[in-house]
mmCIF file of C-alpha atoms and ligand atoms in Angstrom:
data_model
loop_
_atom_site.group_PDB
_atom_site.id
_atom_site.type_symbol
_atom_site.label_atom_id
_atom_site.label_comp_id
_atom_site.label_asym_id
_atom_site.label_seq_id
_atom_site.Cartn_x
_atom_site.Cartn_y
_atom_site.Cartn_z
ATOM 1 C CA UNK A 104 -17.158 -10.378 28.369
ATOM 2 C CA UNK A 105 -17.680 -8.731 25.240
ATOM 3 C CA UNK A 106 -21.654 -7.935 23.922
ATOM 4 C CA UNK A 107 -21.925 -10.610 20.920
ATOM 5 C CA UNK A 108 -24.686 -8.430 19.516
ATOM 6 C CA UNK A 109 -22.100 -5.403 19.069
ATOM 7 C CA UNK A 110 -22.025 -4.526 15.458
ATOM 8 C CA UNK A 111 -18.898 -5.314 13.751
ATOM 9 C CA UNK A 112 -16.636 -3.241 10.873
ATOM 10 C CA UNK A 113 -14.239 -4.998 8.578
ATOM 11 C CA UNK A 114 -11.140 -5.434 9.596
ATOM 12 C CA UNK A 115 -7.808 -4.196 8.035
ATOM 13 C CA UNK A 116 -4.683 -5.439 9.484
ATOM 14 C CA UNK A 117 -1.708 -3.179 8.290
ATOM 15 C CA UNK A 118 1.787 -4.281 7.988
ATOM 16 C CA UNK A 119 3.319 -0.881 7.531
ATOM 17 C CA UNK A 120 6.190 1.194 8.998
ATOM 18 C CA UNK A 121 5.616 4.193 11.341
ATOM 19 C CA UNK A 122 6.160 7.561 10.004
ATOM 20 C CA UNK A 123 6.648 10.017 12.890
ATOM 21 C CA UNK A 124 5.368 13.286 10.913
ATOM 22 C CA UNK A 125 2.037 11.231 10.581
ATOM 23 C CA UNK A 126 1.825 11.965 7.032
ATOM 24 C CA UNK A 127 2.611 8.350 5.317
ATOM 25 C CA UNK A 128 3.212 4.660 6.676
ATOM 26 C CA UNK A 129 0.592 2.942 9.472
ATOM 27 C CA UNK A 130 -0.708 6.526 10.642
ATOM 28 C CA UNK A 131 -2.037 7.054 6.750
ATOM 29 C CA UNK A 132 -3.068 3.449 6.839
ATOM 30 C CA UNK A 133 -5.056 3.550 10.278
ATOM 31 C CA UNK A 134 -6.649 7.190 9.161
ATOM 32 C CA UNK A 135 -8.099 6.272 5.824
ATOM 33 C CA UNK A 136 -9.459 2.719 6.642
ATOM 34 C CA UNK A 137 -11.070 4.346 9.696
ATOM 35 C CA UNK A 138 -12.572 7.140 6.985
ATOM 36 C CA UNK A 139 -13.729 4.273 5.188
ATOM 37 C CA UNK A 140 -15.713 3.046 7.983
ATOM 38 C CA UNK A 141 -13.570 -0.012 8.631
ATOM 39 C CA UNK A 142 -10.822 -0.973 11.498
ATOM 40 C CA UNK A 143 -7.352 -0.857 11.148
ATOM 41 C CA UNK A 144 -4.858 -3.131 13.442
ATOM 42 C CA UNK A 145 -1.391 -1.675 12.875
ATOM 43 C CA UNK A 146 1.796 -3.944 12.857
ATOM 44 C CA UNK A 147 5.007 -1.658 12.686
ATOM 45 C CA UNK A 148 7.442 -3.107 10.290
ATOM 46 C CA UNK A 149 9.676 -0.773 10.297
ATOM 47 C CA UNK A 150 10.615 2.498 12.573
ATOM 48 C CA UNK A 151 11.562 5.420 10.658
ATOM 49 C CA UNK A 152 13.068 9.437 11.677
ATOM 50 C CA UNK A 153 11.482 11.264 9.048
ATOM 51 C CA UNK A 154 9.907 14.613 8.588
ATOM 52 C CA UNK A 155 7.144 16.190 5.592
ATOM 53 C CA UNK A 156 9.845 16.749 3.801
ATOM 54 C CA UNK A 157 12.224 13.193 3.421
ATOM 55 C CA UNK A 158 12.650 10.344 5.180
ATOM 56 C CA UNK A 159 16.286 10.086 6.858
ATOM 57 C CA UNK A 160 16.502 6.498 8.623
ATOM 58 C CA UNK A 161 14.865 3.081 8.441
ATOM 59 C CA UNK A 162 15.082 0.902 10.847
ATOM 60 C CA UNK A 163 13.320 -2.767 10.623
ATOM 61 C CA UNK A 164 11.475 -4.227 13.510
ATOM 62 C CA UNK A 165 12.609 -7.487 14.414
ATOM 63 C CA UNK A 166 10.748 -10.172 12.247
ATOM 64 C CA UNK A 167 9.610 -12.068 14.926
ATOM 65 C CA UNK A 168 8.337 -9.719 16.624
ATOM 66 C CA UNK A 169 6.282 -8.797 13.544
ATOM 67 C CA UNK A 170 5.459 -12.411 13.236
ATOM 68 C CA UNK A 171 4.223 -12.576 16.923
ATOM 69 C CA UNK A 172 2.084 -9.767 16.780
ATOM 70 C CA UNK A 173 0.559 -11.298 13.278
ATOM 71 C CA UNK A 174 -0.709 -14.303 14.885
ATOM 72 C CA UNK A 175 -2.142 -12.831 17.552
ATOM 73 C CA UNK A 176 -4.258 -10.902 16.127
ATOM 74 C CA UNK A 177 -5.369 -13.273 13.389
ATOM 75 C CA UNK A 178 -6.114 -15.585 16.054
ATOM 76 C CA UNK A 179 -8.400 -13.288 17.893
ATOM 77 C CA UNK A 180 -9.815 -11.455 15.255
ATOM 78 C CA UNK A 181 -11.824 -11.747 11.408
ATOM 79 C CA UNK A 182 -9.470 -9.811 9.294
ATOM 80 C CA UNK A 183 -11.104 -9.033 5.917
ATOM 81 C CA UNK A 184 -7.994 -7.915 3.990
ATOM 82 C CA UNK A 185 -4.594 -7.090 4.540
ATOM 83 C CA UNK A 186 -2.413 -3.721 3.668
ATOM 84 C CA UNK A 187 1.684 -4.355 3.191
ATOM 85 C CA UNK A 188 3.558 -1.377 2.928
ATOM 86 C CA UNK A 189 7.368 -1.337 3.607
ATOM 87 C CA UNK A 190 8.452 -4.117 5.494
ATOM 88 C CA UNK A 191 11.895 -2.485 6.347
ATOM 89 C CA UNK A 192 14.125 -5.087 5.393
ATOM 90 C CA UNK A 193 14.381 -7.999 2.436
ATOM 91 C CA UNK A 194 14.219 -10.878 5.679
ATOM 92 C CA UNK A 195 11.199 -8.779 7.050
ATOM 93 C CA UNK A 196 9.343 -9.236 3.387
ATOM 94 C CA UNK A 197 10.162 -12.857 2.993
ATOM 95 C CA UNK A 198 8.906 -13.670 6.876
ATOM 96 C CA UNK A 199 6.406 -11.359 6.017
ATOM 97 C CA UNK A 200 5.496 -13.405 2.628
ATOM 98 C CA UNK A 201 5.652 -16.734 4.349
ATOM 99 C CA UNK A 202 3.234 -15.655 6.649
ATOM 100 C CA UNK A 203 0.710 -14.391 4.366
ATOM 101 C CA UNK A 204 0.927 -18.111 2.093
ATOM 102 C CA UNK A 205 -0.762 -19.667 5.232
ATOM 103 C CA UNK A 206 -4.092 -17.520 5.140
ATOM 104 C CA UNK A 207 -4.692 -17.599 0.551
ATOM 105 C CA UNK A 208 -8.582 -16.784 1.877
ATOM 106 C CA UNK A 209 -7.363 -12.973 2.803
ATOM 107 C CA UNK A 210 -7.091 -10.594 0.168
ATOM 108 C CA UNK A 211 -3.619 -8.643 0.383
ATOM 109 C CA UNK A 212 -3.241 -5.256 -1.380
ATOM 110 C CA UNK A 213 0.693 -4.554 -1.585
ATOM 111 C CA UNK A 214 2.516 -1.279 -2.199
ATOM 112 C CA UNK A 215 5.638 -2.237 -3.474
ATOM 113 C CA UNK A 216 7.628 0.987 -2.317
ATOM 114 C CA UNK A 217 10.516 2.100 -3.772
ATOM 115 C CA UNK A 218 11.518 5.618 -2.876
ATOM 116 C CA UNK A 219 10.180 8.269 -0.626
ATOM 117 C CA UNK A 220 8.889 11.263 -2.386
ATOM 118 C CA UNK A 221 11.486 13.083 -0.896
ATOM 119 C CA UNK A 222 14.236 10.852 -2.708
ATOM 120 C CA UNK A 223 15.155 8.812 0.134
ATOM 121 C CA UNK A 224 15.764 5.064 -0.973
ATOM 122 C CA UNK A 225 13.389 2.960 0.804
ATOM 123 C CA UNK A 226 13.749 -0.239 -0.948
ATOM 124 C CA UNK A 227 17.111 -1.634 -2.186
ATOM 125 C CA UNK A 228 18.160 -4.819 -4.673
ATOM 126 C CA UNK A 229 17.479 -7.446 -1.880
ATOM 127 C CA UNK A 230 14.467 -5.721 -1.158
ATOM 128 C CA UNK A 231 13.030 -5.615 -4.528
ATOM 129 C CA UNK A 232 14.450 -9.274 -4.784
ATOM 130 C CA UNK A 233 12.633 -10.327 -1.940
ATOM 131 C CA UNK A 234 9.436 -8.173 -3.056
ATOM 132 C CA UNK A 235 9.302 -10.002 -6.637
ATOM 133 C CA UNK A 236 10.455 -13.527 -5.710
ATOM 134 C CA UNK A 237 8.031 -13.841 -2.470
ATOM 135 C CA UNK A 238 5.726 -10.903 -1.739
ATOM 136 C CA UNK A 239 3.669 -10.411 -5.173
ATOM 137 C CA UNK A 240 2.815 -14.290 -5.120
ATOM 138 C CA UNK A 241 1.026 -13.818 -1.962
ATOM 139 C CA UNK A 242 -0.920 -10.223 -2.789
ATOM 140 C CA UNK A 243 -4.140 -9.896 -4.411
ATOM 141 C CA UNK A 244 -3.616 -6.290 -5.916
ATOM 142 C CA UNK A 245 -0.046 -4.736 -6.445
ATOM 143 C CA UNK A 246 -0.034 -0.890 -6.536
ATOM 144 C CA UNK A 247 2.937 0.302 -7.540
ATOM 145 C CA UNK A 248 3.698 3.646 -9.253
ATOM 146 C CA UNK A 249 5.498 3.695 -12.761
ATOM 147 C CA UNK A 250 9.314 3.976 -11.212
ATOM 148 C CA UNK A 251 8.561 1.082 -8.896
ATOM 149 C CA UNK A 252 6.935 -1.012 -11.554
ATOM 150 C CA UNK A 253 10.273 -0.479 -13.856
ATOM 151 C CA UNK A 254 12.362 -1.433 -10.424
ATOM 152 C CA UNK A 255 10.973 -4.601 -10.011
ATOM 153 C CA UNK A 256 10.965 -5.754 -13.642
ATOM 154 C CA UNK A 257 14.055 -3.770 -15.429
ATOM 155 C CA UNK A 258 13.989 -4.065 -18.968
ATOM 156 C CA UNK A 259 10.493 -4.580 -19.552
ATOM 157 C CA UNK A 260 9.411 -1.356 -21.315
ATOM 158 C CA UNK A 261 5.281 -2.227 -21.693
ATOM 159 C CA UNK A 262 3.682 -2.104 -18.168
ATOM 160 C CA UNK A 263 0.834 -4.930 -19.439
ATOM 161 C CA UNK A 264 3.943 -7.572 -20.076
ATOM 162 C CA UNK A 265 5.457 -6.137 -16.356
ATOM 163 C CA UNK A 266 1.338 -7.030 -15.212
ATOM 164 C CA UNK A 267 1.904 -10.193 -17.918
ATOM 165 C CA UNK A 268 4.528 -11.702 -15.203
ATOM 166 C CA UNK A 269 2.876 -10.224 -11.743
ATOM 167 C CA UNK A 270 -0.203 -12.526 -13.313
ATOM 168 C CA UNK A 271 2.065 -15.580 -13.863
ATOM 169 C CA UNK A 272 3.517 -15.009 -10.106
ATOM 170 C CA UNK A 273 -0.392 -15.224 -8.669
ATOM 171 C CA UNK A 274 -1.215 -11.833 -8.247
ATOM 172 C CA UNK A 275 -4.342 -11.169 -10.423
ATOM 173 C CA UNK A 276 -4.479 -7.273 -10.042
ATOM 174 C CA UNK A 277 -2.205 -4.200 -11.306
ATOM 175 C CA UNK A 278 -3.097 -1.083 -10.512
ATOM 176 C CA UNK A 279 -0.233 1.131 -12.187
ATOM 177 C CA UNK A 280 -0.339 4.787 -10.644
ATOM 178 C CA UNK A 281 0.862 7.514 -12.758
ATOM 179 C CA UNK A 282 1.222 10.140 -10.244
ATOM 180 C CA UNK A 283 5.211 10.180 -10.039
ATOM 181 C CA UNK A 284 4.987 10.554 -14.356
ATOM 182 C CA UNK A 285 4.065 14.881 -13.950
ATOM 183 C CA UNK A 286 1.274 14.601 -16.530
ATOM 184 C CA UNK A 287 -1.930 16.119 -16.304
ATOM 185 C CA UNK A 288 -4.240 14.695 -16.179
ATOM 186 C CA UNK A 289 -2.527 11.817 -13.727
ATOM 187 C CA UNK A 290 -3.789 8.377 -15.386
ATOM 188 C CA UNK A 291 -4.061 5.207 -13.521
ATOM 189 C CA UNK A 292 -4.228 1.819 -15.354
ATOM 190 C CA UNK A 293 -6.118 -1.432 -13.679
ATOM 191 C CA UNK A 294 -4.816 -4.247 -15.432
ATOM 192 C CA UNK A 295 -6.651 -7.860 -14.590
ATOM 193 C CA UNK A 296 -5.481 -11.306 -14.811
ATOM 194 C CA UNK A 297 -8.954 -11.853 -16.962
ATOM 195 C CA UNK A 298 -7.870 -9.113 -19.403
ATOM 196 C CA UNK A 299 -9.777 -6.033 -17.383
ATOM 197 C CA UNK A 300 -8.116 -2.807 -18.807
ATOM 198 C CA UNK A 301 -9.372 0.658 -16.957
ATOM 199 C CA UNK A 302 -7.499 3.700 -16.999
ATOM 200 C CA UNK A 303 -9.043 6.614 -14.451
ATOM 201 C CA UNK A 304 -7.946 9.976 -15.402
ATOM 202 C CA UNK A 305 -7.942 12.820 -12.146
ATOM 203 C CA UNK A 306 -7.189 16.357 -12.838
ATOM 204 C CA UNK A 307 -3.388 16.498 -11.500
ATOM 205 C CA UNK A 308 -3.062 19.178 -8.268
ATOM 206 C CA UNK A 309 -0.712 21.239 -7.824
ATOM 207 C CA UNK A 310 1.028 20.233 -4.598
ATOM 208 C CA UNK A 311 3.685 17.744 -3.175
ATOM 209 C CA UNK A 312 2.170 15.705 -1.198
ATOM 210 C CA UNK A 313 3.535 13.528 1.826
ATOM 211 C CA UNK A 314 1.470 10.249 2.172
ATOM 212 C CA UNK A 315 -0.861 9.632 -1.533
ATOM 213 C CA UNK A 316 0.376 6.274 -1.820
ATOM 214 C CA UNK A 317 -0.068 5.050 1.367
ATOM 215 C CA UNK A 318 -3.434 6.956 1.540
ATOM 216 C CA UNK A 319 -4.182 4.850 -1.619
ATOM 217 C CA UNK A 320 -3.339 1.288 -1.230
ATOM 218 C CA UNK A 321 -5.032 1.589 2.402
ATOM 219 C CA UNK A 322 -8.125 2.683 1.416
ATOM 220 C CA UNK A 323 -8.177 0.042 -1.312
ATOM 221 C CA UNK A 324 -7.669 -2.723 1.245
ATOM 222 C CA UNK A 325 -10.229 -1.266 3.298
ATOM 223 C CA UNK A 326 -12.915 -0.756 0.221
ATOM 224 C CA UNK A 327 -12.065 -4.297 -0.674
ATOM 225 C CA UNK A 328 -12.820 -5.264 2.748
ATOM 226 C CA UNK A 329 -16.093 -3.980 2.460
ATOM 227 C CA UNK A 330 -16.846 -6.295 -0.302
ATOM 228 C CA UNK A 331 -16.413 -4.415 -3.612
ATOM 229 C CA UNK A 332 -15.203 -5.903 -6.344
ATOM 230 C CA UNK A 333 -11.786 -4.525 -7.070
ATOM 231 C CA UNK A 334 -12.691 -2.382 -10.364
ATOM 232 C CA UNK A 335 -15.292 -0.704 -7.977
ATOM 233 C CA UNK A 336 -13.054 -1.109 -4.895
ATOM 234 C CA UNK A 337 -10.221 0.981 -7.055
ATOM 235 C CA UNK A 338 -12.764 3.494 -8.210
ATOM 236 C CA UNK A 339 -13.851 4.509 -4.486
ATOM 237 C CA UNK A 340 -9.942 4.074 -3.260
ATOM 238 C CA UNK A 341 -8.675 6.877 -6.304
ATOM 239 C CA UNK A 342 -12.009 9.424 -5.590
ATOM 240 C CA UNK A 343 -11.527 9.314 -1.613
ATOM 241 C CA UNK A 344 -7.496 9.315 -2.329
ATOM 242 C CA UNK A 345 -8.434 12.898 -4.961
ATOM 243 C CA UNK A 346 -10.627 14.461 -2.229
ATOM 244 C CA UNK A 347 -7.673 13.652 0.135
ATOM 245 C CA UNK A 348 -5.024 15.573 -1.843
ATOM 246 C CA UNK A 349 -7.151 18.103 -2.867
ATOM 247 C CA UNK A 350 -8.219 18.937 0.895
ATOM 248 C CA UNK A 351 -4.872 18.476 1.753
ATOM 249 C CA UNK A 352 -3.181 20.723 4.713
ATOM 250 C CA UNK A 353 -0.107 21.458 6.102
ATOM 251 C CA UNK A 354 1.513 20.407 9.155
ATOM 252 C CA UNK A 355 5.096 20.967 8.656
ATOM 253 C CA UNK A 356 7.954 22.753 6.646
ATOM 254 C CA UNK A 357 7.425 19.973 3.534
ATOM 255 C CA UNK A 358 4.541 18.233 2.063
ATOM 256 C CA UNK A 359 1.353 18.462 2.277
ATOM 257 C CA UNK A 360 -0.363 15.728 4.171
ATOM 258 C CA UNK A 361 -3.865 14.172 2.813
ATOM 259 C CA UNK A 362 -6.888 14.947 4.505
ATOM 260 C CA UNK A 363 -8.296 11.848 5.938
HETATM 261 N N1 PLP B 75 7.486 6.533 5.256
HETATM 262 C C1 PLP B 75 6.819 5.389 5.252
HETATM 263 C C2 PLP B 75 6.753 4.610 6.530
HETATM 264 C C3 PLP B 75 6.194 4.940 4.084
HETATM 265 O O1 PLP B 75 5.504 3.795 4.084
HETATM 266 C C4 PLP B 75 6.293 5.732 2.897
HETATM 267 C C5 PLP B 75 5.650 5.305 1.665
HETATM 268 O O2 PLP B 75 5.048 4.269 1.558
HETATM 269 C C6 PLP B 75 7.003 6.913 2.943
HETATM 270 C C7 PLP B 75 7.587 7.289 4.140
HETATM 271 C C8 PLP B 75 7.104 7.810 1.758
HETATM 272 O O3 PLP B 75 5.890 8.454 1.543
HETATM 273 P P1 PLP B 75 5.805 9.635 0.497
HETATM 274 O O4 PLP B 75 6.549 9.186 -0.702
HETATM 275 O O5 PLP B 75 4.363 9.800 0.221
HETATM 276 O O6 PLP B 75 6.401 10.826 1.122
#
């Protein structure tokens, strides 16, 4: 049986889709908490045909199946925060939510995706429905970008009241990315439940790049696995997320994907 003085890494479970161009989804997930020093145990949500350039099809994995695969591995295994990217369908993120109200102890850092770089539409109404009425009550820290942010709360102009009602929900953290706003430098606001305001500024590169968000939020959950308090947590996730893009290579006709 297994050596119980073996040392141990925090682990990040992943509830992601696959990208097959390796670029976004579980393979950025798996790639940047392993750079992070931590463990990654990838549940596909979703299947999608995609290359660097757009995504072309989504398809959801069957929710139990998801759901089967989530209790396994929580029963086997210390998981020390979770990562929710797409979840491929609105059913998938309310089975997805449900699960996550049974373990409050676990920190969950959720990218509420919208849209594919490339345009494609990853999340429709029901999904953003689903995402607003059920997953943000369960996460710890929402990252979304500023089109996402204005998709789940239209009308609401001032990104603190948008945060305002992510608070009320039970999510205490907003960390609003301002990558998809083309200004240089990009600026990303942390907005806390206890009235924390940080904005990072990074010196905006000159690429399109295939995977940043991802590459992001995972990292997060996997520096907030470690332990760090999330205004540190978010400081270490943006510099190794910078680094990434700024290293960043090609391996296809499209975008560039992150060095992890
Ligand atoms: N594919 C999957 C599975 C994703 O999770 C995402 C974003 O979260 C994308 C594609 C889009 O990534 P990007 O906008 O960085 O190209």
């Amino acid at each position: 049986m297994s050596d119980p003085q073996a040392p141990s890494r925090p682990v990040i479970l992943c509830l992601s889709g696959n990208d097959p161009s390796g670029g976004a989804g579980l393979a950025a997930d798996i790639t940047a908490i392993q750079a992070q020093a931590c463990h990654a145990c990838p549940i596909p949500t979703a299947v999608t045909v995609q290359d660097t350039s757009d995504v072309r099809e989504i398809h959801p994995v069957d929710a139990d199946l998801i759901e089967r695969q989530f209790q396994l591995v929580l029963a086997d295994t210390q998981v020390s925060a979770i990562k929710v990217g797409i979840c491929g369908s609105a059913g998938n993120a309310r089975r997805i939510a449900n699960l996550l109200a049974q373990i409050p102890e676990i920190p969950v850092i959720t990218d509420p995706v919208v849209r594919a770089s490339g345009g494609f539409e990853l999340s429709r109404q029901p999904m953003l429905d689903a995402m607003r009425e059920h997953l943000i009550a369960v996460s710890s820290v929402l990252v979304p970008n500023q089109d996402e942010l204005a998709a789940l709360y239209p009308g609401i102009e001032d990104p603190e009241d948008a945060a305002a009602v992510v608070f009320a929900a039970g999510c205490n953290w907003v960390l609003l990315t301002g990558g998809d706003s083309g200004r240089d430098p990009v600026e990303n606001l942390l907005l806390g439940a206890d009235g924390t305001e940080l904005v990072s500024r990074w010196p905006r590169l000159n690429a399109a790049f295939h995977g940043s968000g991802c590459t992001l939020a995972a990292s997060l959950a996997a520096q907030i696995g470690l332990g760090l308090e999330i205004p540190d947590a978010v400081h270490q996730a943006q510099a190794y997320t910078w680094n990434c893009l700024d290293q960043a290579f090609r391996s296809g006709a499209g975008r560039l994907i992150p060095s992890r």
